[in-house]
Coordinates of C-alpha atoms and ligand atoms in Angstrom, one line a residue:
M97 CA -31.0 98.3 -107.3
A98 CA -31.2 101.3 -105.0
F99 CA -29.5 100.9 -101.6
F100 CA -32.8 101.4 -99.7
E101 CA -34.6 98.8 -101.8
K102 CA -31.8 96.3 -101.4
I103 CA -31.7 96.6 -97.7
R104 CA -35.5 96.4 -97.6
N105 CA -35.4 93.2 -99.6
G106 CA -32.5 91.8 -97.6
L107 CA -34.4 92.5 -94.4
R108 CA -37.7 91.1 -95.6
K109 CA -37.8 88.4 -93.0
T110 CA -36.9 90.9 -90.2
R111 CA -39.4 93.4 -91.5
N112 CA -42.3 91.1 -92.1
K113 CA -42.1 89.6 -88.7
I114 CA -41.6 92.8 -86.7
G115 CA -43.8 94.8 -89.2
D116 CA -46.6 92.2 -88.7
M117 CA -46.5 92.5 -85.0
F118 CA -46.5 96.3 -85.1
S119 CA -49.3 96.4 -87.7
A120 CA -51.5 94.1 -85.6
I121 CA -50.9 96.3 -82.5
F122 CA -51.5 99.6 -84.3
S123 CA -54.7 98.3 -86.1
S124 CA -56.3 96.7 -83.0
F125 CA -56.2 99.9 -80.8
R126 CA -58.2 102.9 -81.5
E127 CA -56.6 105.0 -78.9
V128 CA -53.2 104.9 -77.2
D129 CA -53.3 103.4 -73.8
E130 CA -51.1 101.5 -71.4
E131 CA -52.1 98.1 -72.8
M132 CA -50.9 99.2 -76.2
L133 CA -47.6 100.4 -74.9
D134 CA -47.2 97.0 -73.1
E135 CA -47.8 95.2 -76.4
L136 CA -45.3 97.4 -78.2
E137 CA -42.8 96.6 -75.5
E138 CA -43.3 92.9 -75.9
A139 CA -42.9 93.2 -79.7
L140 CA -39.6 95.0 -79.2
I141 CA -38.3 92.4 -76.8
L142 CA -39.1 89.7 -79.3
S143 CA -37.0 91.5 -81.9
D144 CA -33.9 90.6 -79.9
M145 CA -33.4 94.2 -78.9
G146 CA -32.9 93.2 -75.2
T147 CA -35.4 93.7 -72.4
E148 CA -33.8 96.8 -70.9
A149 CA -33.5 98.5 -74.2
A150 CA -37.1 97.8 -75.0
Q151 CA -38.2 99.1 -71.6
D152 CA -36.2 102.3 -72.1
V153 CA -37.7 102.8 -75.6
I154 CA -41.2 102.4 -74.2
A155 CA -40.5 104.7 -71.3
E156 CA -39.3 107.4 -73.7
L157 CA -42.4 106.8 -75.9
R158 CA -44.7 107.1 -72.9
R159 CA -43.1 110.4 -71.9
D160 CA -43.7 111.7 -75.5
V161 CA -47.2 110.4 -75.6
Q162 CA -48.0 112.3 -72.4
A163 CA -46.1 115.5 -73.1
D164 CA -47.4 115.8 -76.7
R165 CA -50.8 114.4 -75.9
L166 CA -50.5 111.8 -78.7
R167 CA -53.8 110.0 -79.2
E168 CA -53.7 108.4 -82.6
P169 CA -51.9 105.1 -83.0
E170 CA -50.4 106.5 -86.2
Q171 CA -48.8 109.3 -84.3
V172 CA -47.3 106.8 -81.9
R173 CA -46.0 104.7 -84.8
E174 CA -44.2 107.8 -86.2
R175 CA -42.8 108.7 -82.8
L176 CA -41.6 105.1 -82.2
T177 CA -39.8 105.0 -85.6
Q178 CA -38.0 108.2 -84.7
I179 CA -36.9 107.0 -81.3
L180 CA -35.5 103.8 -82.9
T181 CA -33.8 105.7 -85.7
D182 CA -32.1 108.0 -83.1
L183 CA -31.1 104.9 -81.1
V184 CA -29.5 103.2 -84.0
R185 CA -27.8 106.3 -85.2
G186 CA -26.2 107.3 -81.9
E187 CA -23.9 110.2 -81.4
P188 CA -21.9 111.5 -84.4
E189 CA -18.3 110.3 -84.4
A190 CA -15.6 112.8 -83.5
D191 CA -13.5 111.9 -86.6
A192 CA -16.4 111.5 -89.0
D193 CA -14.9 113.9 -91.5
E194 CA -11.8 111.7 -91.9
R195 CA -13.9 108.6 -92.7
S196 CA -15.0 107.5 -96.1
A197 CA -18.6 107.1 -97.1
M198 CA -18.5 103.5 -95.9
G199 CA -17.3 104.8 -92.5
L200 CA -13.8 103.4 -92.7
K201 CA -10.6 105.5 -92.1
L202 CA -8.4 104.3 -95.0
G203 CA -6.5 107.5 -95.8
T204 CA -2.9 106.1 -96.1
V205 CA -1.6 104.0 -99.0
P206 CA -1.6 101.3 -98.1
S207 CA -4.1 101.1 -95.3
I208 CA -5.0 97.9 -93.5
I209 CA -8.1 96.1 -92.3
L210 CA -7.8 93.2 -89.9
V211 CA -10.9 91.0 -89.9
V212 CA -11.7 88.9 -86.8
G213 CA -14.5 86.6 -85.9
V214 CA -15.4 83.0 -85.1
N215 CA -15.6 80.3 -87.8
G216 CA -18.8 80.1 -89.6
V217 CA -20.1 83.6 -88.9
G218 CA -19.4 84.7 -92.5
K219 CA -15.9 86.1 -92.2
T220 CA -14.5 84.9 -95.5
T221 CA -17.5 85.8 -97.4
S222 CA -17.5 89.3 -95.8
I223 CA -13.9 89.8 -96.8
G224 CA -14.6 88.9 -100.4
K225 CA -17.6 91.2 -100.5
L226 CA -15.6 94.0 -98.9
A227 CA -12.8 93.5 -101.3
N228 CA -15.3 93.8 -104.1
L229 CA -16.8 97.0 -102.7
L230 CA -13.4 98.6 -102.4
R231 CA -12.5 97.5 -105.9
S232 CA -15.7 99.1 -107.2
E233 CA -14.4 102.4 -105.8
G234 CA -11.3 101.9 -107.9
K235 CA -9.0 100.7 -105.1
R236 CA -6.3 98.1 -105.5
V237 CA -6.9 95.4 -102.9
M238 CA -4.5 92.8 -101.4
L239 CA -5.9 90.0 -99.3
A240 CA -3.7 88.2 -96.7
A241 CA -4.9 84.7 -96.0
G242 CA -4.0 84.9 -92.3
D243 CA -6.3 82.0 -91.2
T244 CA -3.6 79.4 -91.7
F245 CA -5.3 76.9 -89.4
R246 CA -7.5 75.5 -92.1
A247 CA -6.3 75.0 -95.7
A248 CA -9.9 75.4 -96.8
A249 CA -10.0 79.0 -95.5
A250 CA -7.1 80.1 -97.8
E251 CA -8.7 78.2 -100.6
Q252 CA -12.0 79.9 -100.2
L253 CA -10.4 83.3 -99.9
S254 CA -8.5 82.7 -103.1
I255 CA -11.8 82.1 -104.9
W256 CA -13.2 85.4 -103.5
A257 CA -10.0 87.2 -104.5
E258 CA -10.5 86.1 -108.0
R259 CA -14.1 87.1 -108.1
A260 CA -13.4 90.5 -106.6
G261 CA -10.3 91.2 -108.7
A262 CA -8.1 91.4 -105.7
D263 CA -4.5 90.1 -105.2
I264 CA -3.9 87.5 -102.5
V265 CA -0.9 86.2 -100.5
R266 CA -1.3 82.8 -98.9
H267 CA 1.0 80.3 -97.3
E268 CA 0.9 76.6 -96.5
E269 CA -1.5 75.4 -93.9
G270 CA -0.1 75.7 -90.4
S271 CA 2.4 78.5 -91.2
D272 CA 2.7 81.7 -89.1
P273 CA -0.1 84.1 -89.8
A274 CA 2.2 87.1 -89.0
S275 CA 4.5 86.0 -91.8
V276 CA 1.6 85.9 -94.2
V277 CA 0.7 89.5 -93.2
Y278 CA 4.4 90.5 -93.6
D279 CA 4.5 89.1 -97.1
A280 CA 1.2 90.7 -98.0
I281 CA 2.5 94.1 -96.9
Q282 CA 5.6 93.7 -99.0
A283 CA 3.6 92.6 -102.0
A284 CA 1.1 95.5 -101.5
K285 CA 3.9 98.0 -101.3
A286 CA 5.6 96.6 -104.4
R287 CA 2.3 96.6 -106.4
G288 CA 1.0 99.9 -105.1
C289 CA -2.1 98.5 -103.5
D290 CA -4.4 100.8 -101.6
V291 CA -5.9 98.5 -99.0
I292 CA -4.7 95.2 -97.4
I293 CA -7.4 93.1 -95.9
C294 CA -6.1 90.4 -93.4
D295 CA -8.1 87.3 -92.6
T296 CA -7.3 85.9 -89.1
A297 CA -7.8 82.6 -87.4
G298 CA -11.5 82.0 -86.7
R299 CA -11.3 79.2 -84.1
L300 CA -12.5 80.1 -80.7
H301 CA -9.3 79.2 -78.9
N302 CA -8.6 80.7 -75.5
K303 CA -8.2 84.4 -75.2
S304 CA -4.5 84.5 -74.5
N305 CA -3.8 82.6 -77.7
L306 CA -5.9 84.9 -79.7
M307 CA -4.3 87.9 -78.2
R308 CA -0.8 86.6 -78.7
E309 CA -1.5 85.9 -82.4
L310 CA -3.2 89.3 -83.0
E311 CA -0.4 91.1 -81.1
K312 CA 2.2 89.4 -83.3
I313 CA 0.3 90.5 -86.4
S314 CA 0.0 94.0 -84.9
R315 CA 3.8 94.3 -84.3
V316 CA 4.5 93.3 -87.9
I317 CA 2.1 96.0 -89.1
D318 CA 3.5 98.6 -86.7
R319 CA 7.0 97.9 -88.0
E320 CA 6.3 97.6 -91.7
L321 CA 3.6 100.2 -92.0
P322 CA 4.2 102.8 -89.3
G323 CA 1.4 105.3 -89.1
A324 CA -0.8 103.5 -91.5
D325 CA -4.6 103.8 -91.0
R326 CA -5.9 100.6 -89.6
E327 CA -9.3 99.2 -88.9
T328 CA -10.2 96.0 -87.0
L329 CA -13.5 94.7 -88.0
L330 CA -15.4 92.0 -86.0
V331 CA -17.8 89.8 -88.0
L332 CA -20.9 88.6 -86.2
D333 CA -23.6 86.2 -87.3
A334 CA -26.9 88.1 -86.8
T335 CA -28.9 84.8 -86.8
T336 CA -27.3 83.9 -83.4
G337 CA -29.0 86.9 -81.7
Q338 CA -27.9 87.5 -78.2
N339 CA -25.1 85.0 -78.6
A340 CA -23.5 87.4 -81.2
L341 CA -23.6 90.0 -78.5
L342 CA -21.7 87.8 -76.1
Q343 CA -19.2 87.0 -78.7
A344 CA -18.6 90.6 -79.4
K345 CA -18.1 91.4 -75.7
S346 CA -15.6 88.6 -75.4
F347 CA -13.6 89.8 -78.5
K348 CA -13.7 93.3 -77.3
E349 CA -11.9 92.3 -74.1
S350 CA -8.9 91.1 -76.1
V351 CA -8.9 93.2 -79.3
D352 CA -9.4 96.8 -80.0
I353 CA -12.4 96.5 -82.4
T354 CA -13.1 99.5 -84.5
G355 CA -16.2 98.3 -86.3
L356 CA -18.6 95.5 -86.7
V357 CA -19.9 93.6 -89.7
L358 CA -23.3 92.0 -89.1
A359 CA -23.5 89.1 -91.5
K360 CA -26.6 87.0 -92.4
L361 CA -29.1 89.7 -91.5
D362 CA -31.3 88.3 -94.2
G363 CA -31.6 85.1 -92.3
T364 CA -33.1 86.4 -89.1
A365 CA -36.4 87.8 -88.1
K366 CA -34.7 89.6 -85.2
G367 CA -33.0 92.7 -86.5
G368 CA -33.4 94.3 -83.1
I369 CA -30.0 92.8 -82.4
V370 CA -28.5 95.8 -84.1
I371 CA -30.0 98.0 -81.4
A372 CA -28.8 95.7 -78.6
I373 CA -25.3 95.8 -80.0
K374 CA -25.3 99.5 -80.4
R375 CA -26.4 99.9 -76.8
E376 CA -24.2 97.4 -75.1
L377 CA -20.9 97.9 -77.0
D378 CA -19.5 101.2 -77.9
V379 CA -18.5 100.0 -81.4
P380 CA -20.2 101.2 -84.6
V381 CA -21.8 98.7 -87.0
R382 CA -20.0 99.5 -90.3
F383 CA -21.5 96.9 -92.6
V384 CA -24.4 94.5 -92.9
C385 CA -24.6 91.4 -95.1
V386 CA -28.0 90.5 -96.5
G387 CA -27.2 87.5 -98.7
E388 CA -24.5 85.3 -100.1
G389 CA -23.9 87.3 -103.3
I390 CA -20.9 89.5 -103.9
D391 CA -23.0 92.6 -103.8
D392 CA -24.7 91.7 -100.6
L393 CA -22.5 93.7 -98.3
L394 CA -23.9 97.2 -97.5
P395 CA -22.3 100.1 -95.7
F396 CA -24.5 100.5 -92.6
D397 CA -26.8 103.5 -92.9
P398 CA -28.7 103.9 -89.5
E399 CA -31.6 105.9 -91.0
D400 CA -32.2 103.5 -93.9
F401 CA -31.8 100.6 -91.6
A402 CA -34.4 101.8 -89.1
K403 CA -36.8 102.7 -91.8
A404 CA -36.4 99.3 -93.5
L405 CA -36.9 97.6 -90.2
F406 CA -39.9 99.5 -88.9
Ligands
LIG138 P1 -16.4 81.9 -92.1 O1 -16.2 80.5 -91.6 O2 -16.6 82.8 -91.0 O3 -15.3 82.4 -93.0 O4 -17.8 81.9 -92.9 P2 -18.1 81.9 -94.4 O5 -17.8 83.2 -95.0 O6 -17.4 80.7 -95.1 O7 -19.7 81.7 -94.4 C1 -20.3 80.6 -93.8 C2 -21.6 80.4 -94.6 O8 -22.5 81.5 -94.4 C3 -21.4 80.3 -96.1 O9 -22.3 79.2 -96.5 C4 -21.9 81.6 -96.6 O10 -22.3 81.5 -97.9 C5 -23.0 82.0 -95.6 N1 -23.1 83.5 -95.5 C6 -22.2 84.4 -95.2 N2 -22.7 85.6 -95.2 C7 -24.0 85.5 -95.4 C8 -25.1 86.4 -95.5 O11 -25.0 87.6 -95.3 N3 -26.4 85.9 -95.8 C9 -26.5 84.6 -96.0 N4 -27.8 84.1 -96.2 N5 -25.5 83.7 -95.9 C10 -24.3 84.1 -95.6

């Protein structure tokens, strides 16, 4: 299935809900007026975009309507889609040319991806899908089962490793996550793996604990893989809306997040959360998940996303 179709299908819920609201507004007005703009603003707020973002979008739209003398609702629809596309896309990244098509900087062999996020958001599933995606590009992938807090976490990750055709290093429940990462690095070097993906503990313990654990893992990586390209991806559950945003803010205070994975986007009618996140945190969305299947992780494409949404 083509990328665009897949994201469209995955976002069916989002699109229908928001699309229905917009269709109703655009078909019930013959000419653009303040009332129409108010209704559009309300629809944007309901999409979980955030009140301020919605107000700013409508302010920009109003300026364009006046400056370009837009009269037809259809012209307004096109202009609104453009504003939202630009908003999701943001500024081009300074190091864009060093990044792969999926937006990650994984030039060194091996390179390393740390994956963080609260239990239940879809972290394990996302790691499995990401491993599969990298495998499909011909990369050798090593998983490190760094969530040693729950035996089930390593168990589940092993199943995904097998599905994706990735190697995995896991230790006993309760063992030191940094030592799992150490062993995974040694194994990856010995086997010539291209990418190591490290799961980390997902319990929402206090910030200083989380920081200490991640710092310890970081020290191991610095020592064993000096100069390696490293990404730290935060997985968020899109169905939790503005709560996902709060979680992201909290993680960002403790960890240097380089990208976001927005999971369960198929399960929400409020895709505007992508815009809220883009606006509030200066962290790019790298992937979206639109289902539980192994192929349901998609590199985030701002333009296709905005088109599929609106
Ligand atoms: P973790 O605790 O963060 O590791 O979360 P899991 O990866 O175990 O996922 C929790 C639940 O969410 C599982 O039942 C997954 O199948 C489901 N899940 C994960 N990602 C998605 C997604 O993109 N769409 C849907 N519909 N379900 C998902």
